[in-house]
């Protein structure tokens, strides 16, 4: 199947009892057994739920993977992956990544003996230099959050495979529509399903997709033992959202490109971070490993004035100031005080994340209205 067909049909069958074309919401905590241990494949809803099963199969198909596992949040998925490792194991991660990922690594798992290095992985040579005998996993985002740097998945995968190191790719910004990391050599793909996959800012969820049977079994055990499971209503909402993923992503990409081009020529804007622009250092790589450039971009203003950046963010009328991304509505975020506040200021600035950076999740509204809103807010 091509992607649009998979989004609507993969892993989804009409309800066998009624013929309902939409997967039912199995709002139940337990399942009746015919005899002890003799059941219809479901025992207890923390372990399995039929609505969740359909969503997991659908997500696995979208990422060209074998196993899909859904979690109560993106960080629930991250938590499960990190629990694959033991004290003394080292993990190398992108130095430009979601603040919540940094926080769970440094503030939680480092306390239990895992070691973390944060490296600029937009240059694969930096990974070669950072690897030690203790390195067990490499964690990348591409495009990165919030500076939209590109990481060459195939180049990084060539290094990790040679060393027997697991490669995890956070594919939240791109979504499966724009990029399939497993096809490029990654071992595990993780998503904040809350974002583009759900697409309507009405649910919180995470997901992992992978091919390795043994690792999938370990992750399923960890989930059942630790309990980070999504509810059936949320699974239903995401299944509904995915049916229009390809349509939404097309408009997100079209709008973001026009917004980026507008900002690039604006006299008050000093820099625009968007891989669709030819001036972006990762533009050629984005053309190679992605099918489009996405709906996320960031920008800074001339003068690098914090009060001026705040004034702009407070002046938006169509863009809403809020956390998150990937919904049909356009959002504006201030990473330094919101999504990345858990990263120390000196670390943020060392990695190029200025306190005056503004991040946009460009929605699917009429792009003329979005540009007019930027014009009146920036002035």
Tab-separated table of N, CA and C in Angstrom, residues 107-183:
chain	number	residue	atom	x	y	z
A	107	UNK	N	17.943	14.211	34.942
A	107	UNK	CA	17.370	14.398	36.277
A	107	UNK	C	16.787	13.110	36.863
A	108	UNK	N	16.533	12.117	36.005
A	108	UNK	CA	15.945	10.867	36.501
A	108	UNK	C	16.927	9.709	36.332
A	109	UNK	N	17.232	9.335	35.098
A	109	UNK	CA	18.003	8.106	34.875
A	109	UNK	C	19.479	8.247	35.220
A	110	UNK	N	20.020	9.447	35.135
A	110	UNK	CA	21.405	9.627	35.571
A	110	UNK	C	21.547	9.328	37.058
A	111	UNK	N	20.474	9.597	37.820
A	111	UNK	CA	20.475	9.308	39.257
A	111	UNK	C	20.552	7.806	39.526
A	112	UNK	N	20.147	7.000	38.536
A	112	UNK	CA	20.177	5.544	38.698
A	112	UNK	C	21.399	4.914	38.042
A	113	UNK	N	22.353	5.750	37.626
A	113	UNK	CA	23.629	5.211	37.168
A	113	UNK	C	23.840	5.151	35.668
A	114	UNK	N	22.856	5.550	34.870
A	114	UNK	CA	23.100	5.650	33.433
A	114	UNK	C	23.952	6.887	33.160
A	115	UNK	N	24.781	6.823	32.117
A	115	UNK	CA	25.643	7.946	31.762
A	115	UNK	C	25.173	8.545	30.442
A	116	UNK	N	25.213	9.861	30.363
A	116	UNK	CA	24.734	10.548	29.165
A	116	UNK	C	25.768	11.542	28.658
A	117	UNK	N	25.922	11.573	27.329
A	117	UNK	CA	26.726	12.586	26.653
A	117	UNK	C	25.836	13.276	25.634
A	118	UNK	N	25.941	14.588	25.553
A	118	UNK	CA	25.159	15.352	24.583
A	118	UNK	C	26.119	15.959	23.566
A	119	UNK	N	25.948	15.546	22.315
A	119	UNK	CA	26.926	15.820	21.270
A	119	UNK	C	26.212	16.380	20.043
A	120	UNK	N	26.892	17.253	19.302
A	120	UNK	CA	26.330	17.757	18.050
A	120	UNK	C	26.378	16.689	16.981
A	121	UNK	N	25.286	15.982	16.791
A	121	UNK	CA	25.276	14.834	15.890
A	121	UNK	C	24.928	15.197	14.452
A	122	UNK	N	24.801	16.512	14.169
A	122	UNK	CA	24.659	16.900	12.770
A	122	UNK	C	25.971	16.673	12.022
A	123	UNK	N	27.053	16.405	12.764
A	123	UNK	CA	28.323	15.982	12.165
A	123	UNK	C	28.612	14.567	12.662
A	124	UNK	N	28.467	13.533	11.808
A	124	UNK	CA	28.679	12.152	12.256
A	124	UNK	C	30.060	11.912	12.861
A	125	UNK	N	31.062	12.692	12.460
A	125	UNK	CA	32.406	12.524	13.026
A	125	UNK	C	32.413	12.768	14.531
A	126	UNK	N	31.509	13.623	15.000
A	126	UNK	CA	31.420	13.883	16.446
A	126	UNK	C	30.991	12.634	17.207
A	127	UNK	N	30.166	11.811	16.570
A	127	UNK	CA	29.740	10.563	17.211
A	127	UNK	C	30.916	9.605	17.334
A	128	UNK	N	31.675	9.460	16.258
A	128	UNK	CA	32.847	8.583	16.284
A	128	UNK	C	33.770	8.949	17.446
A	129	UNK	N	33.973	10.251	17.648
A	129	UNK	CA	34.878	10.714	18.697
A	129	UNK	C	34.316	10.491	20.098
A	130	UNK	N	32.988	10.432	20.205
A	130	UNK	CA	32.353	10.352	21.530
A	130	UNK	C	32.141	8.934	22.026
A	131	UNK	N	32.112	7.953	21.118
A	131	UNK	CA	31.818	6.575	21.506
A	131	UNK	C	32.920	6.012	22.411
A	132	UNK	N	32.474	5.301	23.454
A	132	UNK	CA	33.390	4.573	24.343
A	132	UNK	C	32.909	3.126	24.439
A	133	UNK	N	33.693	2.238	25.060
A	133	UNK	CA	33.217	0.854	25.233
A	133	UNK	C	31.900	0.755	26.006
A	134	UNK	N	31.570	1.790	26.791
A	134	UNK	CA	30.329	1.756	27.572
A	134	UNK	C	29.111	2.209	26.775
A	135	UNK	N	29.305	2.747	25.573
A	135	UNK	CA	28.193	3.290	24.789
A	135	UNK	C	27.276	2.170	24.309
A	136	UNK	N	26.004	2.255	24.677
A	136	UNK	CA	25.029	1.220	24.313
A	136	UNK	C	23.931	1.735	23.393
A	137	UNK	N	23.740	3.057	23.380
A	137	UNK	CA	22.651	3.600	22.572
A	137	UNK	C	22.995	5.007	22.110
A	138	UNK	N	22.523	5.349	20.908
A	138	UNK	CA	22.579	6.718	20.402
A	138	UNK	C	21.145	7.177	20.171
A	139	UNK	N	20.853	8.395	20.637
A	139	UNK	CA	19.488	8.949	20.561
A	139	UNK	C	19.548	10.234	19.743
A	140	UNK	N	18.827	10.264	18.637
A	140	UNK	CA	18.818	11.474	17.811
A	140	UNK	C	17.402	11.950	17.534
A	141	UNK	N	17.303	13.255	17.297
A	141	UNK	CA	16.119	13.862	16.705
A	141	UNK	C	16.552	14.440	15.359
A	142	UNK	N	15.684	14.347	14.382
A	142	UNK	CA	15.944	15.033	13.119
A	142	UNK	C	14.625	15.228	12.384
A	143	UNK	N	14.257	16.475	12.063
A	143	UNK	CA	14.896	17.720	12.463
A	143	UNK	C	14.854	17.872	13.989
A	144	UNK	N	15.851	18.606	14.524
A	144	UNK	CA	15.947	18.746	15.969
A	144	UNK	C	14.977	19.815	16.485
A	145	UNK	N	14.724	19.725	17.775
A	145	UNK	CA	13.807	20.636	18.455
A	145	UNK	C	14.615	21.502	19.426
A	146	UNK	N	14.686	22.816	19.221
A	146	UNK	CA	13.878	23.651	18.323
A	146	UNK	C	14.660	24.281	17.163
A	147	UNK	N	15.930	23.882	16.965
A	147	UNK	CA	16.768	24.587	15.999
A	147	UNK	C	16.728	23.978	14.598
A	148	UNK	N	15.917	22.938	14.421
A	148	UNK	CA	15.678	22.352	13.098
A	148	UNK	C	16.970	21.931	12.405
A	149	UNK	N	17.924	21.417	13.169
A	149	UNK	CA	19.131	20.863	12.564
A	149	UNK	C	18.802	19.484	11.977
A	150	UNK	N	19.526	19.116	10.927
A	150	UNK	CA	19.331	17.818	10.300
A	150	UNK	C	20.454	16.869	10.713
A	151	UNK	N	20.087	15.645	11.019
A	151	UNK	CA	21.055	14.601	11.344
A	151	UNK	C	20.926	13.513	10.282
A	152	UNK	N	22.038	13.077	9.737
A	152	UNK	CA	22.060	12.061	8.687
A	152	UNK	C	21.834	10.688	9.319
A	153	UNK	N	20.594	10.197	9.241
A	153	UNK	CA	20.240	8.941	9.908
A	153	UNK	C	21.067	7.783	9.366
A	154	UNK	N	21.200	7.680	8.049
A	154	UNK	CA	21.939	6.565	7.449
A	154	UNK	C	23.403	6.584	7.861
A	155	UNK	N	24.008	7.772	7.911
A	155	UNK	CA	25.419	7.885	8.304
A	155	UNK	C	25.621	7.495	9.764
A	156	UNK	N	24.717	7.951	10.634
A	156	UNK	CA	24.799	7.587	12.054
A	156	UNK	C	24.558	6.092	12.223
A	157	UNK	N	23.589	5.546	11.469
A	157	UNK	CA	23.275	4.113	11.568
A	157	UNK	C	24.445	3.243	11.130
A	158	UNK	N	25.198	3.707	10.139
A	158	UNK	CA	26.362	2.947	9.684
A	158	UNK	C	27.380	2.812	10.811
A	159	UNK	N	27.531	3.867	11.605
A	159	UNK	CA	28.470	3.850	12.733
A	159	UNK	C	27.953	2.951	13.855
A	160	UNK	N	26.674	3.101	14.201
A	160	UNK	CA	26.131	2.323	15.326
A	160	UNK	C	26.066	0.838	15.012
A	161	UNK	N	25.721	0.491	13.795
A	161	UNK	CA	25.641	-0.931	13.438
A	161	UNK	C	27.016	-1.589	13.500
A	162	UNK	N	28.026	-0.877	13.065
A	162	UNK	CA	29.392	-1.401	13.098
A	162	UNK	C	29.848	-1.664	14.528
A	163	UNK	N	29.337	-0.859	15.461
A	163	UNK	CA	29.760	-0.981	16.867
A	163	UNK	C	28.773	-1.788	17.716
A	164	UNK	N	27.672	-2.248	17.126
A	164	UNK	CA	26.676	-2.993	17.899
A	164	UNK	C	25.918	-2.134	18.889
A	165	UNK	N	25.696	-0.867	18.531
A	165	UNK	CA	25.009	0.101	19.395
A	165	UNK	C	23.600	0.337	18.865
A	166	UNK	N	22.625	0.414	19.766
A	166	UNK	CA	21.242	0.691	19.372
A	166	UNK	C	21.093	2.146	18.924
A	167	UNK	N	20.354	2.361	17.839
A	167	UNK	CA	20.069	3.716	17.371
A	167	UNK	C	18.581	3.997	17.499
A	168	UNK	N	18.259	5.020	18.282
A	168	UNK	CA	16.873	5.462	18.461
A	168	UNK	C	16.706	6.802	17.757
A	169	UNK	N	15.639	6.931	16.987
A	169	UNK	CA	15.333	8.198	16.323
A	169	UNK	C	13.969	8.690	16.790
A	170	UNK	N	13.955	9.889	17.361
A	170	UNK	CA	12.697	10.562	17.690
A	170	UNK	C	12.192	11.207	16.398
A	171	UNK	N	11.105	10.666	15.876
A	171	UNK	CA	10.592	11.084	14.558
A	171	UNK	C	9.375	12.002	14.686
A	172	UNK	N	9.219	12.626	15.858
A	172	UNK	CA	8.022	13.427	16.127
A	172	UNK	C	7.859	14.587	15.152
A	173	UNK	N	8.943	15.347	14.916
A	173	UNK	CA	8.843	16.533	14.064
A	173	UNK	C	8.495	16.186	12.620
A	174	UNK	N	9.007	15.063	12.132
A	174	UNK	CA	8.794	14.708	10.729
A	174	UNK	C	7.490	13.946	10.518
A	175	UNK	N	7.159	13.066	11.455
A	175	UNK	CA	6.041	12.129	11.331
A	175	UNK	C	6.384	11.051	10.305
A	176	UNK	N	5.703	9.916	10.318
A	176	UNK	CA	5.999	8.861	9.339
A	176	UNK	C	5.715	9.286	7.901
A	177	UNK	N	4.919	10.324	7.728
A	177	UNK	CA	4.608	10.775	6.371
A	177	UNK	C	5.846	11.337	5.677
A	178	UNK	N	6.702	12.021	6.435
A	178	UNK	CA	7.866	12.683	5.840
A	178	UNK	C	9.140	11.855	5.933
A	179	UNK	N	9.212	10.891	6.855
A	179	UNK	CA	10.487	10.223	7.112
A	179	UNK	C	10.255	8.890	7.801
A	180	UNK	N	10.986	7.847	7.385
A	180	UNK	CA	10.891	6.523	8.006
A	180	UNK	C	12.276	6.059	8.435
A	181	UNK	N	12.673	6.362	9.668
A	181	UNK	CA	14.034	6.067	10.131
A	181	UNK	C	14.431	4.593	10.079
A	182	UNK	N	13.468	3.671	10.268
A	182	UNK	CA	13.823	2.256	10.215
A	182	UNK	C	14.375	1.892	8.841
A	183	UNK	N	13.830	2.498	7.802
A	183	UNK	CA	14.306	2.232	6.441
A	183	UNK	C	15.726	2.750	6.229
